[in-house]
Short mmCIF file of C-alpha atoms and ligand atoms in Angstrom, two decimals:
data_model
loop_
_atom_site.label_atom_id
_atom_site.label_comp_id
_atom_site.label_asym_id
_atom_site.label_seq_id
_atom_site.Cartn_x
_atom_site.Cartn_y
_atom_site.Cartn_z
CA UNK A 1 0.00 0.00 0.00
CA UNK A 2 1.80 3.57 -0.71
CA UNK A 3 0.57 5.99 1.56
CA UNK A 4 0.46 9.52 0.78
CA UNK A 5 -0.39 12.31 3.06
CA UNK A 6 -2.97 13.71 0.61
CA UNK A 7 -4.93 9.89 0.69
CA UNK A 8 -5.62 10.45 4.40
CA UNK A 9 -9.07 11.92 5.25
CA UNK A 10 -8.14 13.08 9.38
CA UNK A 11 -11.82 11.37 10.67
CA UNK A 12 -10.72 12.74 14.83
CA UNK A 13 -8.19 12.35 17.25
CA UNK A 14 -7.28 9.44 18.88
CA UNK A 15 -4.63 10.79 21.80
CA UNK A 16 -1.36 12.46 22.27
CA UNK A 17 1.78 11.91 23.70
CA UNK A 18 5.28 12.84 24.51
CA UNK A 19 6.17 13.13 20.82
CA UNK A 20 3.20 13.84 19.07
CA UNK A 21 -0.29 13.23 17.88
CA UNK A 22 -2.25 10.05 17.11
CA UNK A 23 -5.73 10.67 14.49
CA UNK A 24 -8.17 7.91 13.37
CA UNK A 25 -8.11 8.48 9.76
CA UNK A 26 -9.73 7.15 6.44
CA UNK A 27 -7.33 5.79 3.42
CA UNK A 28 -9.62 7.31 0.86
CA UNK A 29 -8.30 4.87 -2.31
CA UNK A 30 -9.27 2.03 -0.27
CA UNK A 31 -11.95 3.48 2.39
CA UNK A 32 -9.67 1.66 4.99
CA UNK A 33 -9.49 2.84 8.78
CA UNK A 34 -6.05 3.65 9.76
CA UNK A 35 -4.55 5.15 13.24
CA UNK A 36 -2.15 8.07 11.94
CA UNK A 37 0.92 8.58 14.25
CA UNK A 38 2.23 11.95 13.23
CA UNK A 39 6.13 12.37 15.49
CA UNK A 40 7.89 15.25 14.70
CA UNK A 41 11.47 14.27 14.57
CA UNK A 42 14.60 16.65 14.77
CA UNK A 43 17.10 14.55 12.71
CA UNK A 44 18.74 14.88 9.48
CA UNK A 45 17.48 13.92 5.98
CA UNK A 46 20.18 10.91 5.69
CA UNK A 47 18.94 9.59 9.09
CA UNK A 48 15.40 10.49 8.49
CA UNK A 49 15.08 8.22 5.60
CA UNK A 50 17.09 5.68 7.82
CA UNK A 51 14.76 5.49 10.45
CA UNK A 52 11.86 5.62 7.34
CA UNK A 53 13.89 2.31 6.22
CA UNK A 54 14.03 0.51 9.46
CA UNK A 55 10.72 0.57 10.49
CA UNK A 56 9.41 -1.26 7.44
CA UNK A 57 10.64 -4.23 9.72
CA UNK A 58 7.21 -3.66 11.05
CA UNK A 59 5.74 -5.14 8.05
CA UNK A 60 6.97 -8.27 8.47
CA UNK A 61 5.56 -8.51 12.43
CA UNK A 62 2.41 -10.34 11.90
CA UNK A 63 0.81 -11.63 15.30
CA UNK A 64 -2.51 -11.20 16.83
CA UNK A 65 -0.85 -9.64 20.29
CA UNK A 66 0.90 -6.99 17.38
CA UNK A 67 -0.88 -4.28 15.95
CA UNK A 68 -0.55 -4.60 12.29
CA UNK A 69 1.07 -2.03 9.99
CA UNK A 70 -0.18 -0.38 6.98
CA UNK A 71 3.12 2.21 6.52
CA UNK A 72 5.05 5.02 7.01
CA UNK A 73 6.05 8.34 5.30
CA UNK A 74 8.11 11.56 5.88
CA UNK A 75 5.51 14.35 5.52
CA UNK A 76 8.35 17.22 6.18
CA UNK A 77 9.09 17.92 9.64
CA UNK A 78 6.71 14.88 10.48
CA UNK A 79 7.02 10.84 10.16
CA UNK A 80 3.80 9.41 9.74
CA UNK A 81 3.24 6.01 11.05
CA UNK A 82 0.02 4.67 9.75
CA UNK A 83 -1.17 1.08 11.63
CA UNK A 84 -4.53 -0.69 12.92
CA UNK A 85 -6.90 1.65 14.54
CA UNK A 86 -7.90 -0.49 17.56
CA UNK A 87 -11.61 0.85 18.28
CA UNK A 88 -11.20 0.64 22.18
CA UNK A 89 -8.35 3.10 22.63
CA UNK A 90 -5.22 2.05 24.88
CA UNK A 91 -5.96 0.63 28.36
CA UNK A 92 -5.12 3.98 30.42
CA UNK A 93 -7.95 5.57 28.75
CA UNK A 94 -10.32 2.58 29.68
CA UNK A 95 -9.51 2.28 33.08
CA UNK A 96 -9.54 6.00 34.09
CA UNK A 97 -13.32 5.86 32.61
CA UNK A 98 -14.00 2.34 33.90
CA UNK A 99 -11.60 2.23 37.46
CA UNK A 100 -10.22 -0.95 38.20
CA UNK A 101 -10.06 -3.56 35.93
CA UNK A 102 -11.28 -6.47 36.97
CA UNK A 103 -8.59 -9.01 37.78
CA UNK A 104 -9.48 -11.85 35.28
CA UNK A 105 -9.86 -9.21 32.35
CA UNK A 106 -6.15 -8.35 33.68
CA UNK A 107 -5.01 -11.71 33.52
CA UNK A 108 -5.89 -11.68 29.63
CA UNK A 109 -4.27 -8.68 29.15
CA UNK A 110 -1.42 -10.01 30.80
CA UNK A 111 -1.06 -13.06 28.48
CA UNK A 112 -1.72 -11.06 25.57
CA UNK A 113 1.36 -9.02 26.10
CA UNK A 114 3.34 -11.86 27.01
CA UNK A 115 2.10 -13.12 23.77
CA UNK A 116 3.31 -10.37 21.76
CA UNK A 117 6.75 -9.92 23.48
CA UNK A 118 7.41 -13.63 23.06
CA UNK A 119 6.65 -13.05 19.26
CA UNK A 120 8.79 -9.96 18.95
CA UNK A 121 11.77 -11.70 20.63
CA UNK A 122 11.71 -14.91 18.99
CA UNK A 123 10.48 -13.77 15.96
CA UNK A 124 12.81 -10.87 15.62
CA UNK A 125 15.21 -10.05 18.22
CA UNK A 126 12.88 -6.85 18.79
CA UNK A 127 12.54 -5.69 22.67
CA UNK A 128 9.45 -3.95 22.98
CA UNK A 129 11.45 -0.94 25.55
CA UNK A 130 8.28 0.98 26.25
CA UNK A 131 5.39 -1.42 27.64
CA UNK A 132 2.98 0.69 29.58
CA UNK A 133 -0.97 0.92 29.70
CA UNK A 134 -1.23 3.28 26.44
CA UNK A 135 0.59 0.81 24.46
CA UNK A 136 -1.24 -1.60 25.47
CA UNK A 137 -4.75 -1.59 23.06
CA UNK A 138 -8.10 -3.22 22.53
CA UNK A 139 -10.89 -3.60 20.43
CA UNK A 140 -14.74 -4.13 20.37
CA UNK A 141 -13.96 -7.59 19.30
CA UNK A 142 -12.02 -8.18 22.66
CA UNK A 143 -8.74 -8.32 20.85
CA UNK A 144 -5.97 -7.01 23.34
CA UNK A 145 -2.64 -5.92 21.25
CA UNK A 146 0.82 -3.91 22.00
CA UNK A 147 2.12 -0.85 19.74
CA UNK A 148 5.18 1.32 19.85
CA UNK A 149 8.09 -1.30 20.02
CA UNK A 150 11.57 0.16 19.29
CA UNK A 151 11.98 -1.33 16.18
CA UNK A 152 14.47 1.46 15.28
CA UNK A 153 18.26 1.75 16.32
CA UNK A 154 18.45 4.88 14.67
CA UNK A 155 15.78 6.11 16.60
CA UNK A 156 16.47 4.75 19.40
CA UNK A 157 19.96 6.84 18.95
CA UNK A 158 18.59 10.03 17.77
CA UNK A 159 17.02 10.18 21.45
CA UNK A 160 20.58 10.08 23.24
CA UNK A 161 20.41 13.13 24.98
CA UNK A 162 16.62 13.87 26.51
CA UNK A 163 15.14 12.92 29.82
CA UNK A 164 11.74 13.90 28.46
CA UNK A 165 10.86 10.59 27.25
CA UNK A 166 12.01 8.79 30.24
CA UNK A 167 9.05 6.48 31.77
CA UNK A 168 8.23 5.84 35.27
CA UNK A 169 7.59 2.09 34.17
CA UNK A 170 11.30 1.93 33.51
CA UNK A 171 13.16 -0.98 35.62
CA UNK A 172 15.54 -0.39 38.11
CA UNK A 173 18.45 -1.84 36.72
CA UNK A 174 17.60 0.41 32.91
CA UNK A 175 17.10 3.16 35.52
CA UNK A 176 20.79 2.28 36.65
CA UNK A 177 22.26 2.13 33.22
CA UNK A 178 22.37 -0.94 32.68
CA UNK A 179 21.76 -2.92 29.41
CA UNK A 180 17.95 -3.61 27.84
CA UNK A 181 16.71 -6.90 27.95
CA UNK A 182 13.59 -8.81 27.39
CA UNK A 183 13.25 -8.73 31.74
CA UNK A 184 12.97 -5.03 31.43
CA UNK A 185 9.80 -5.06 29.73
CA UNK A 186 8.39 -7.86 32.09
CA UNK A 187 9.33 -5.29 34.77
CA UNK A 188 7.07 -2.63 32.94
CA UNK A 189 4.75 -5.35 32.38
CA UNK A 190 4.20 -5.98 36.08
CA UNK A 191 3.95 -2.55 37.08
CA UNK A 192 1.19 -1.86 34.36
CA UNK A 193 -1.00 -5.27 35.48
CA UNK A 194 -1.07 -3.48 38.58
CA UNK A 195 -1.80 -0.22 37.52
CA UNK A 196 -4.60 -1.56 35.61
CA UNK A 197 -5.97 -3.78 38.51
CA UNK A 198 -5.71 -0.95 41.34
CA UNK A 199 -7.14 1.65 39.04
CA UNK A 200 -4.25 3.95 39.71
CA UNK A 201 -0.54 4.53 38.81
CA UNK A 202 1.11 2.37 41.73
CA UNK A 203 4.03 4.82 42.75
CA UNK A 204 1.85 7.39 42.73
CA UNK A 205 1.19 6.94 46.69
CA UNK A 206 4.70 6.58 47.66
CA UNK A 207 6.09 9.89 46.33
CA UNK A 208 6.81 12.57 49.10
CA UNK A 209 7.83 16.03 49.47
CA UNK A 210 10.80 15.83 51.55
CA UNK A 211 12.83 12.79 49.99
CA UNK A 212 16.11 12.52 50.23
CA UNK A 213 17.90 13.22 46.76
CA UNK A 214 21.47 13.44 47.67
CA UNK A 215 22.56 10.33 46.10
CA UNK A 216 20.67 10.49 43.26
CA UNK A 217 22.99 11.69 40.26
CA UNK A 218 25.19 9.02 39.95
CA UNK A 219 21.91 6.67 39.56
CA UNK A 220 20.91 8.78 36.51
CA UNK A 221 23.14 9.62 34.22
CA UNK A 222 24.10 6.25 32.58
CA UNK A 223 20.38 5.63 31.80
CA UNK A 224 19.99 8.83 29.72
CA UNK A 225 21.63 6.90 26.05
CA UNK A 226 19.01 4.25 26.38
CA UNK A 227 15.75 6.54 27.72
CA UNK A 228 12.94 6.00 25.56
CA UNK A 229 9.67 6.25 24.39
CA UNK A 230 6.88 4.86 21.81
CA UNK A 231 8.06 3.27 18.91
CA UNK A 232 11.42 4.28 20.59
CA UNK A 233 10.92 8.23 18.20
CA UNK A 234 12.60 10.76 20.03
CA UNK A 235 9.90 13.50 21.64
CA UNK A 236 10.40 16.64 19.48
CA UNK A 237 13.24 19.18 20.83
CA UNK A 238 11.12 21.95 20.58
CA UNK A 239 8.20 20.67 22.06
CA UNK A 240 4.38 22.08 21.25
CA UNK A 241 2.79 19.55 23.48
CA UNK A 242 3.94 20.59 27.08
CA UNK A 243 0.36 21.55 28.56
CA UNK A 244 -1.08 18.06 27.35
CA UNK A 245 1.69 16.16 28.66
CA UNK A 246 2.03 17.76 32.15
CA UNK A 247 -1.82 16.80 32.18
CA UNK A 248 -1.37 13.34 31.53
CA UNK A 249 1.38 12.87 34.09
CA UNK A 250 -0.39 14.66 36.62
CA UNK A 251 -3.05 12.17 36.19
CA UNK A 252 -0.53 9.65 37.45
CA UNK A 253 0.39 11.83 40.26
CA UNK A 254 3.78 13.03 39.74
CA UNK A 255 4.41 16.49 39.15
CA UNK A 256 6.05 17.73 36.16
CA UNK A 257 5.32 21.15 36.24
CA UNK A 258 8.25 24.51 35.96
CA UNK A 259 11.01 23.79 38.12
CA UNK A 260 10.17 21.18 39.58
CA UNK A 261 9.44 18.62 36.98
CA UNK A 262 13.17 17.32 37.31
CA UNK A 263 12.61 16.47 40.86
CA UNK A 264 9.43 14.72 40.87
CA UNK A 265 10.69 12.51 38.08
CA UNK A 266 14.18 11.66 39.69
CA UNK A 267 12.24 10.98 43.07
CA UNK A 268 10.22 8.58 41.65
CA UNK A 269 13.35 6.92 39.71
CA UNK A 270 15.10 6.75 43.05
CA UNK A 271 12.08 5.12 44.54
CA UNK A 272 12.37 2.71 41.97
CA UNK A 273 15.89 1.89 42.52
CA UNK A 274 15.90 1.89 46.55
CA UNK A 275 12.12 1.27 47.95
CA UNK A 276 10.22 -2.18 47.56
CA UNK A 277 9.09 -3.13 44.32
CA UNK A 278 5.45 -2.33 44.12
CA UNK A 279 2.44 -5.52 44.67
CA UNK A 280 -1.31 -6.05 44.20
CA UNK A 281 -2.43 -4.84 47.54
CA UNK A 282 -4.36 -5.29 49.87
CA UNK A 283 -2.88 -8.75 50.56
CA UNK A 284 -6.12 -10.85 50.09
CA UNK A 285 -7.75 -8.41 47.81
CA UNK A 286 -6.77 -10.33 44.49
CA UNK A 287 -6.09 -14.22 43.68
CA UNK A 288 -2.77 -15.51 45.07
CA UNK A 289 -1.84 -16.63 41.59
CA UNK A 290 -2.29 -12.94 40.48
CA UNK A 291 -0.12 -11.50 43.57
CA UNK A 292 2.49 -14.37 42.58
CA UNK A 293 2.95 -13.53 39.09
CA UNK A 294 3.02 -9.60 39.27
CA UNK A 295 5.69 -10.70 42.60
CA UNK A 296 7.80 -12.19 39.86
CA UNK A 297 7.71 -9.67 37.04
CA UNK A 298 9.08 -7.00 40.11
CA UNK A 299 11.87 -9.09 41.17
CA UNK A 300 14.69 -5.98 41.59
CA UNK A 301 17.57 -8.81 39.85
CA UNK A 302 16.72 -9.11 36.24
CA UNK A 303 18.65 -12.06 36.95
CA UNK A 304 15.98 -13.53 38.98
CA UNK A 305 13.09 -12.18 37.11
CA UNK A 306 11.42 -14.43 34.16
CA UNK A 307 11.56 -13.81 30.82
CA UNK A 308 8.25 -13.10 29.07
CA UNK A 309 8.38 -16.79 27.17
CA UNK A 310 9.48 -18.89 30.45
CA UNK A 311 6.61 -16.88 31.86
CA UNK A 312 3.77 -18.37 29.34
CA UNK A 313 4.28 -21.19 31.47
CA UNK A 314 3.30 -19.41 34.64
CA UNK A 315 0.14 -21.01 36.75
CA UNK A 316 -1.90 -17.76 36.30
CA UNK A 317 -0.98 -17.08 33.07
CA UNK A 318 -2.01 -20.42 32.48
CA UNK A 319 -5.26 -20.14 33.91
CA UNK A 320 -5.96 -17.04 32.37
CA UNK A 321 -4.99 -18.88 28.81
CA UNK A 322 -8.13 -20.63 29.78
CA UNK A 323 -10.37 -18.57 31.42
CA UNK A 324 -13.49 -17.75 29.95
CA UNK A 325 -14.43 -14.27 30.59
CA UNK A 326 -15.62 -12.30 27.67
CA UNK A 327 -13.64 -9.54 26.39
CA UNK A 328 -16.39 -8.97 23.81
CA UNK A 329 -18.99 -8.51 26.21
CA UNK A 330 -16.62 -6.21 28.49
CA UNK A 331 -15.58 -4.06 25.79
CA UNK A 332 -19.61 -3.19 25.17
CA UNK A 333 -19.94 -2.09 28.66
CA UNK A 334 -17.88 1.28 27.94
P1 ATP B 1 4.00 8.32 25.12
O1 ATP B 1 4.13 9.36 24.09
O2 ATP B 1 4.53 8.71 26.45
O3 ATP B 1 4.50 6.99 24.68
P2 ATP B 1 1.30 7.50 24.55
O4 ATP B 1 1.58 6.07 24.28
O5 ATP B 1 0.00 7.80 25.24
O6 ATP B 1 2.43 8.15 25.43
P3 ATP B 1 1.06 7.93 21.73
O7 ATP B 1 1.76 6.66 21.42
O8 ATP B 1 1.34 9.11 20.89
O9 ATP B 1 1.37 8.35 23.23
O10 ATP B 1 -0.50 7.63 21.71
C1 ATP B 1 -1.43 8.59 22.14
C2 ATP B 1 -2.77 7.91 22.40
O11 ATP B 1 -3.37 7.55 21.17
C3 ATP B 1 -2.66 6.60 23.19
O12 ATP B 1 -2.73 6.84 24.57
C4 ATP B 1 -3.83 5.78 22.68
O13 ATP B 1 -4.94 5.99 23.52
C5 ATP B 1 -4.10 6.35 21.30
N1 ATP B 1 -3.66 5.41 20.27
C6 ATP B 1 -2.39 5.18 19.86
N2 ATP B 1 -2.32 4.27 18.88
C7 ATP B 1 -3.61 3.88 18.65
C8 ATP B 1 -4.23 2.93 17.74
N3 ATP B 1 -3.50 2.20 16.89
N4 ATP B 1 -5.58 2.79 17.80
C9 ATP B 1 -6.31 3.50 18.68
N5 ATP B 1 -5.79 4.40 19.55
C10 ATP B 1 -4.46 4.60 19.54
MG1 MG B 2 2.04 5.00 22.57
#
């Protein structure tokens, strides 16, 4: 399919994020639904049309837990990224309408990211580096997929020097500097499940005024080369989307307004690093199999911790392989 700016009727917005704007849109050659990804990249032609290059790997990623790919383009200063619309919208925007998420609907999501890592790695030596509830999306026919792997060494380069895109589901030893694995995104993957299942970011409680952050630069620097976000694109330098992004991270109760946006984010990395990993609490409130698995995906050693295949073979994931609530029937409630 060649895409071409012109072809796209914009139908409405879908979201926005760190680097840019996402818009439902209609393929008017084919009267095909698309999701638009517009990222405004600052990088030079030459590296431009790299990055254009190495994302056609997405073409070739063809799994149900993968949102499919129709193209991408350079509309001048923009790279469009044009995939599967998913009609439900990520799972941060269904849970902050719906709260909590019930904890079998979690366990499917759960496996269905699982799913899609496994295929990634396996399949093609991708790491998905930015798992988190808005990359995480569904559909009204109870289809539960991931977007905005870093397919793209060049992008993933051309964001060297920013601490913008740096996410607070980032695992303590990335946080530390240390080198991206599979384990990092079952870290992410953990904190997310219980995100979703609380019906509230889960640092979001332990954050104080009056931490201590004396030992704290030393713990960030060597993370910066590797901090990323969706699809691993850089967010713009210039950015034009400040006010909507300090609204969505207020929503997850850290602070990232004036001076001290810095400090809110570094607190919360260095509660990462130091403080207990977070769990499904109340004890009690959620099946043990459920505490057990998220327990596992926040082991602090990636050493210890799973990877996402060896955890397709985990007794909740199991059960949630075969559990039959209906995702069709949820997805109609909202
Ligand atoms: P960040 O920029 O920090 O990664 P994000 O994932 O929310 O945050 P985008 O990837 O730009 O930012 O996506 C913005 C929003 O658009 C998402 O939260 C999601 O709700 C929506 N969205 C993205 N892709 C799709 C899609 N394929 N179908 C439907 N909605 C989508
Ligand atoms: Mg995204």
């Amino acid at each position: 399919l060649d895409l071409r700016n012109e072809d796209l009727k914009e139908l409405r917005e879908l979201g926005q994020g760190n680097g840019g704007s996402v818009k439902l849109v209609e393929h008017i050659p084919t009267g095909k639904i698309m999701a638009k990804k517009i990222v405004l990249i600052d990088a030079k032609p030459a590296v431009r049309k790299q990055i254009l290059r190495e994302l056609q790997i997405m073409h070739d990623c063809n799994s149900k837990y993968i949102i499919s790919f129709w193209g991408a383009y350079l509309a001048e200063p923009n790279i469009c990224i044009c995939m599967e619309a998913m009609d439900n919208g990520s799972f941060d925007g269904i849970y902050k309408k719906t709260g909590a998420i019930d904890i079998d609907i979690v366990g499917k999501v759960a496996l269905a990211v699982l799913e899609g890592l496994t295929y990634l790695y396996d399949k093609h030596r991708i790491i998905h580096r930015d798992i988190k509830p808005s990359n995480i999306l569904c559909n009204s026919a109870g289809e539960i997929k991931i977007c905005d792997f870093g397919v793209s060494g060049e992008l993933i380069n051309s964001i060297a020097d920013t601490f913008v895109g740096t996410s607070t589901y980032m695992s303590p030893e990335r946080i530390q500097g240390a080198q991206y694995t599979v384990k990092s995104d079952v870290w992410s993957l953990g904190v997310s499940l219980i995100e979703l299942a609380l019906g509230r970011f889960p640092f979001s409680e332990s954050l104080s005024d009056d931490s201590d952050l004396s030992d704290l630069e030393g713990t960030l620097s060597p993370a910066r080369p590797g901090s990323m976000n969706s699809l691993g694109l850089p967010p713009p330098r210039k950015r034009n989307s400040a006010a909507a992004k300090k609204d969505k991270r207020k929503s997850k109760g850290v602070s990232l307004q004036g001076g001290g946006m810095t400090m809110s984010i570094l607190e919360l990395l260095q509660h990462i690093v130091n403080e207990p990993a977070p769990r499904l609490t109340p004890e009690g409130r959620f099946p043990e199999q459920a505490e057990a698995f998220v327990d596992s995906c926040s082991l602090k050693d990636p050493d210890q911790r799973k990877s996402p295949k060896e955890l397709l073979n985990d007794e909740w994931i199991i059960y949630s392989r075969t559990s039959d609530v209906d995702l069709q029937a949820w997805t109609s409630t909202f």
